[in-house]
Every structure is written in structure tokens, then in C-alpha cells.
């Protein structure tokens, strides 16, 4: 029995290393579920025609917020090779044939908006706090954030992924040019990563059995709140939102932020807010 448990634990760890390298998730599925539900609870704050599609197909929207991370190792900018980028996200929107698929596409794009905060602000700063820059770095930041919001959101995401969302899967295959077998494998790997995260909820291994410090907790709270704002700001103006000027894969770039502020001077307040949160929690 102990041998079996040891093998399973080792397998989970190996899966985690495969899934959670530097180009893996930014926010985990728990946080992306939080940002999706944040939109659903405040639909009056986004564009009416987008709100109408999301209101009619909320499952598909949440699924889109999760499905972007089916693409492990997504550090490729070109949409022709990998859809986890702004070009790829808008390709889903162009390929959507009805409100169901549009709701999914806006979820996918919302995921990218949230990742702008995660990969450009939150993850680099959390990694900088850690002495170890390997597994207990990027992975630590992602799982720690999911841990902070609670296991309920991770369970919610797992339950959603068990439902039939085949129309959205068809859109994914069409835009990403992937066959059903490869798509199924990607989805399976993503679910395996969620089980890996769930292991740490149970064992608290990522925290060493203890509690996180207050500064880290505050940093997570501020970054998640900012991600929710970023997503809603995108859904208010999807074709001119400042976040679309910033690579959702990072790394943090003051040059990009300054450039976007110059292009959209009226959006400067958003970037000032980013810097204010960053200064408050990361100094």
C-alpha cells in the first residue's frame, strides 16, 4: 500500500513538473473561476451585447476562462502556432458562429486579460520573494493564489469541465487546427494539473504545513482584485482595451506599459492603478 501511494505521489509530482514549467499557467483555475464569476455578478458594467451573450451562456463563458490553459507550453506569440495570445483569442471571436461560441470566445479573451496581471505583476514578484527559482517559484505562486481564494472554486471548475461543452470544443479544434484526440489529451492534462493543485489544498505542502505571511496574502488579494478589474475593463472595450497592448505571457515590461499609456492617454488611470497596487504590496 505504501509503495502504491509512493508511486502515485511521484507520478503526481512528475505531472506537476511537466505542467507547471515557466510557460505554464499564470493564474490557476481557481482564480480564473473567480474572475469569471465576478463578471457574471456584474454584467451591467460591460458592453450590453457582450453581457447578453454571456448571460445566455454562462457555462460557456466560464469554460472559455478555463480552456485557454489547455495549451501547456504556450509561450508562442503567433496565433497560427498557438492560441494563448491576443491574436489567438480574437481568432476565436472571429470564428464564433453564434452567441454560445461568442460567450466562450469572450471567456477565452477574459482569461488573457487576467493573465496580463498574473504574468507581468504577480508571478514575477512572488518568485522574487522565493529563494528557490525552480518548482517552488512559478508553481508556488499559482497554487498559492488558488489556495488563498479557497478550494471551492477549484471544485466548481472541475465540475464544469465534466459537463458536455462539445460545441465549444469544436470551436477550439477549428481555430487551433487540432484533432479530437489531441484536444482530449490537452483537456486531460489540464484536469491532471487541477488534481495536482487539489493535492496541496489537502496536504498544505506548498505552505510547509504553516501559514503564508500577511504581505504575500495582501499581494494575492490585490492582484486578484486587479485581475477582475482588468477583465471587466476589457469587456467594456475589447478592441481598444490597454491590456491588449501587453503580452499575457509576460514578462513584466515597464516599456510596454508606458507605450500603451502614450497610445491611450485616457486609459492612463488604469496603469496608474496597476503601479499603485504594485508599489503598495511589493515594496
Coordinates of C-alpha atoms in Angstrom, one line a residue, residues 32-42:
X32 CA -9.9 32.2 -13.4
X33 CA -13.2 30.9 -12.0
X34 CA -13.2 33.8 -9.6
X35 CA -12.7 36.4 -12.4
X36 CA -15.4 34.7 -14.5
X37 CA -18.0 34.7 -11.6
X38 CA -17.0 38.3 -11.0
X39 CA -18.1 39.2 -14.5
X40 CA -21.3 37.2 -14.2
X41 CA -22.2 39.1 -11.0
X42 CA -21.7 42.5 -12.6

